[in-house]
PDB file of C-alpha atoms in Angstrom:
ATOM      1  CA  MET X   1     -16.641   1.897 -13.706  1.00 42.00           C
ATOM      2  CA  SER X   2     -12.884   2.358 -13.735  1.00 44.00           C
ATOM      3  CA  GLN X   3     -12.224   1.346 -10.131  1.00 49.00           C
ATOM      4  CA  PRO X   4     -13.012  -1.885  -8.338  1.00 51.00           C
ATOM      5  CA  VAL X   5     -16.223  -1.741  -6.361  1.00 59.00           C
ATOM      6  CA  HIS X   6     -15.027  -2.003  -2.753  1.00 63.00           C
ATOM      7  CA  ASP X   7     -17.388  -1.835   0.158  1.00 67.00           C
ATOM      8  CA  GLY X   8     -14.552  -2.099   2.678  1.00 76.00           C
ATOM      9  CA  VAL X   9     -15.101  -5.805   3.223  1.00 86.00           C
ATOM     10  CA  GLU X  10     -12.237  -8.201   2.514  1.00 93.00           C
ATOM     11  CA  LEU X  11     -12.855 -11.914   2.956  1.00 94.00           C
ATOM     12  CA  ILE X  12      -9.136 -12.570   3.385  1.00 96.00           C
ATOM     13  CA  PRO X  13      -5.952 -10.502   3.403  1.00 96.00           C
ATOM     14  CA  ARG X  14      -4.148 -10.121   0.091  1.00 96.00           C
ATOM     15  CA  PRO X  15      -2.009 -13.258  -0.324  1.00 97.00           C
ATOM     16  CA  GLU X  16       1.612 -13.408  -1.361  1.00 97.00           C
ATOM     17  CA  GLN X  17       2.198 -13.795  -5.071  1.00 96.00           C
ATOM     18  CA  ASN X  18       3.247 -17.405  -5.326  1.00 96.00           C
ATOM     19  CA  PRO X  19       1.280 -20.423  -6.531  1.00 96.00           C
ATOM     20  CA  ALA X  20       0.840 -22.004  -3.095  1.00 97.00           C
ATOM     21  CA  ALA X  21      -0.442 -18.828  -1.422  1.00 98.00           C
ATOM     22  CA  LEU X  22      -2.755 -18.032  -4.325  1.00 98.00           C
ATOM     23  CA  LYS X  23      -4.128 -21.583  -4.344  1.00 97.00           C
ATOM     24  CA  ALA X  24      -4.832 -21.402  -0.600  1.00 98.00           C
ATOM     25  CA  ALA X  25      -6.547 -18.030  -1.043  1.00 98.00           C
ATOM     26  CA  LEU X  26      -8.600 -19.245  -3.993  1.00 97.00           C
ATOM     27  CA  ALA X  27      -9.749 -22.229  -1.926  1.00 97.00           C
ATOM     28  CA  VAL X  28     -11.357 -19.717   0.447  1.00 97.00           C
ATOM     29  CA  VAL X  29     -12.787 -17.124  -1.961  1.00 97.00           C
ATOM     30  CA  ALA X  30     -13.639 -19.157  -5.088  1.00 97.00           C
ATOM     31  CA  ALA X  31     -13.072 -22.855  -4.459  1.00 97.00           C
ATOM     32  CA  ASP X  32     -15.028 -23.786  -7.575  1.00 97.00           C
ATOM     33  CA  ARG X  33     -12.174 -22.334  -9.671  1.00 97.00           C
ATOM     34  CA  LEU X  34      -9.437 -24.541  -8.150  1.00 97.00           C
ATOM     35  CA  PRO X  35      -9.531 -27.119 -10.985  1.00 98.00           C
ATOM     36  CA  GLU X  36      -9.090 -24.288 -13.514  1.00 97.00           C
ATOM     37  CA  MET X  37      -6.141 -22.937 -11.536  1.00 98.00           C
ATOM     38  CA  VAL X  38      -4.466 -26.342 -11.242  1.00 97.00           C
ATOM     39  CA  ASP X  39      -4.893 -26.919 -14.977  1.00 98.00           C
ATOM     40  CA  GLY X  40      -3.431 -23.473 -15.700  1.00 97.00           C
ATOM     41  CA  GLN X  41      -0.488 -24.118 -13.405  1.00 97.00           C
ATOM     42  CA  THR X  42       0.246 -27.424 -15.127  1.00 97.00           C
ATOM     43  CA  LYS X  43       0.144 -25.735 -18.531  1.00 98.00           C
ATOM     44  CA  ALA X  44       2.322 -22.832 -17.340  1.00 97.00           C
ATOM     45  CA  MET X  45       4.920 -25.234 -15.958  1.00 97.00           C
ATOM     46  CA  ALA X  46       4.973 -27.258 -19.182  1.00 98.00           C
ATOM     47  CA  GLU X  47       5.324 -24.102 -21.269  1.00 97.00           C
ATOM     48  CA  ALA X  48       8.101 -22.818 -18.991  1.00 97.00           C
ATOM     49  CA  ILE X  49      10.021 -26.076 -19.402  1.00 97.00           C
ATOM     50  CA  THR X  50       9.510 -26.154 -23.170  1.00 97.00           C
ATOM     51  CA  SER X  51      10.440 -22.507 -23.691  1.00 97.00           C
ATOM     52  CA  GLY X  52      13.196 -22.350 -21.085  1.00 97.00           C
ATOM     53  CA  SER X  53      11.589 -19.200 -19.684  1.00 97.00           C
ATOM     54  CA  VAL X  54       9.898 -18.386 -16.394  1.00 96.00           C
ATOM     55  CA  GLN X  55       7.554 -15.946 -18.144  1.00 97.00           C
ATOM     56  CA  PRO X  56       4.646 -18.435 -18.369  1.00 97.00           C
ATOM     57  CA  ILE X  57       4.837 -18.951 -14.612  1.00 97.00           C
ATOM     58  CA  ARG X  58       4.983 -15.196 -14.001  1.00 97.00           C
ATOM     59  CA  ALA X  59       1.922 -14.703 -16.225  1.00 97.00           C
ATOM     60  CA  PHE X  60       0.087 -17.483 -14.382  1.00 98.00           C
ATOM     61  CA  VAL X  61       0.833 -15.904 -10.987  1.00 98.00           C
ATOM     62  CA  ALA X  62      -0.106 -12.404 -12.195  1.00 98.00           C
ATOM     63  CA  TYR X  63      -3.434 -13.618 -13.607  1.00 98.00           C
ATOM     64  CA  TRP X  64      -4.438 -15.595 -10.516  1.00 98.00           C
ATOM     65  CA  ALA X  65      -3.342 -12.785  -8.194  1.00 98.00           C
ATOM     66  CA  ALA X  66      -5.814 -10.536 -10.043  1.00 98.00           C
ATOM     67  CA  VAL X  67      -8.571 -13.166  -9.843  1.00 98.00           C
ATOM     68  CA  VAL X  68      -8.042 -13.543  -6.090  1.00 98.00           C
ATOM     69  CA  GLU X  69      -7.987  -9.746  -5.718  1.00 97.00           C
ATOM     70  CA  ILE X  70     -11.434  -9.566  -7.320  1.00 97.00           C
ATOM     71  CA  GLU X  71     -12.852 -12.495  -5.362  1.00 97.00           C
ATOM     72  CA  ARG X  72     -11.587 -11.394  -1.944  1.00 97.00           C
ATOM     73  CA  HIS X  73     -13.782  -8.271  -2.137  1.00 96.00           C
ATOM     74  CA  PRO X  74     -17.433  -9.420  -2.173  1.00 95.00           C
ATOM     75  CA  ALA X  75     -18.811  -6.236  -3.763  1.00 95.00           C
ATOM     76  CA  THR X  76     -16.182  -6.312  -6.495  1.00 96.00           C
ATOM     77  CA  ALA X  77     -16.778 -10.006  -7.133  1.00 96.00           C
ATOM     78  CA  ARG X  78     -20.544  -9.430  -7.383  1.00 96.00           C
ATOM     79  CA  ALA X  79     -20.078  -6.565  -9.856  1.00 96.00           C
ATOM     80  CA  TYR X  80     -17.560  -8.590 -11.894  1.00 97.00           C
ATOM     81  CA  HIS X  81     -19.707 -11.716 -12.085  1.00 97.00           C
ATOM     82  CA  ARG X  82     -22.880  -9.744 -12.804  1.00 97.00           C
ATOM     83  CA  ALA X  83     -21.240  -7.841 -15.654  1.00 97.00           C
ATOM     84  CA  ASN X  84     -19.775 -11.079 -17.020  1.00 96.00           C
ATOM     85  CA  TYR X  85     -23.177 -12.778 -16.893  1.00 97.00           C
ATOM     86  CA  LEU X  86     -24.879  -9.819 -18.569  1.00 97.00           C
ATOM     87  CA  ALA X  87     -22.206  -9.670 -21.280  1.00 96.00           C
ATOM     88  CA  ASN X  88     -22.787 -13.332 -22.047  1.00 95.00           C
ATOM     89  CA  HIS X  89     -26.582 -12.939 -22.078  1.00 96.00           C
ATOM     90  CA  ALA X  90     -26.909  -9.504 -23.688  1.00 95.00           C
ATOM     91  CA  GLY X  91     -29.706  -8.914 -26.142  1.00 95.00           C
ATOM     92  CA  THR X  92     -27.654  -6.644 -28.369  1.00 95.00           C
ATOM     93  CA  VAL X  93     -24.055  -6.233 -29.400  1.00 96.00           C
ATOM     94  CA  GLN X  94     -23.987  -2.807 -27.745  1.00 96.00           C
ATOM     95  CA  GLU X  95     -25.177  -4.225 -24.410  1.00 95.00           C
ATOM     96  CA  CYS X  96     -22.572  -6.973 -24.685  1.00 96.00           C
ATOM     97  CA  ARG X  97     -19.834  -4.391 -25.280  1.00 96.00           C
ATOM     98  CA  GLU X  98     -20.927  -2.276 -22.328  1.00 96.00           C
ATOM     99  CA  HIS X  99     -20.907  -5.210 -19.924  1.00 97.00           C
ATOM    100  CA  ALA X 100     -17.683  -6.658 -21.364  1.00 97.00           C
ATOM    101  CA  THR X 101     -16.070  -3.254 -20.858  1.00 97.00           C
ATOM    102  CA  ALA X 102     -17.144  -3.308 -17.204  1.00 97.00           C
ATOM    103  CA  VAL X 103     -15.632  -6.794 -16.814  1.00 97.00           C
ATOM    104  CA  ALA X 104     -12.367  -5.647 -18.387  1.00 97.00           C
ATOM    105  CA  GLU X 105     -12.189  -2.510 -16.237  1.00 97.00           C
ATOM    106  CA  ILE X 106     -12.689  -4.454 -13.008  1.00 97.00           C
ATOM    107  CA  TYR X 107     -10.055  -7.004 -14.050  1.00 97.00           C
ATOM    108  CA  ARG X 108      -7.571  -4.291 -15.103  1.00 97.00           C
ATOM    109  CA  ALA X 109      -8.005  -2.458 -11.803  1.00 96.00           C
ATOM    110  CA  ALA X 110      -7.465  -5.677  -9.824  1.00 97.00           C
ATOM    111  CA  TYR X 111      -4.454  -6.590 -11.956  1.00 97.00           C
ATOM    112  CA  ALA X 112      -2.934  -3.141 -11.414  1.00 96.00           C
ATOM    113  CA  ALA X 113      -3.569  -3.339  -7.659  1.00 95.00           C
ATOM    114  CA  VAL X 114      -1.572  -6.539  -7.285  1.00 96.00           C
ATOM    115  CA  ASN X 115       0.893  -6.339 -10.168  1.00 93.00           C
ATOM    116  CA  GLY X 116       1.469  -2.634 -10.555  1.00 83.00           C
TER     117      GLY X 116
END
């Protein structure tokens, strides 16, 4: 699987790439991940201040844009979460690798769609 699994259904339009828009989108498509996002934003801001670089904030936005891209497509989100679950509960190392590869491919495709 080298492409996201799209069934044509989008829960929401693709949001702008800024923390506020991504947070609002995440609240709709994966509200349970909001605490993780807020924690990541706090850490990115602290790192940006410490390093004197905006790169941590850019990385934060790029990551969450990809997460929202996955979650806003129900079929893609189902495939992503299923593969992640199976990777974490695989009976063999080979099965784990296969499912982890599927997770990585879905994430890479979503990342490329919004950051490429």
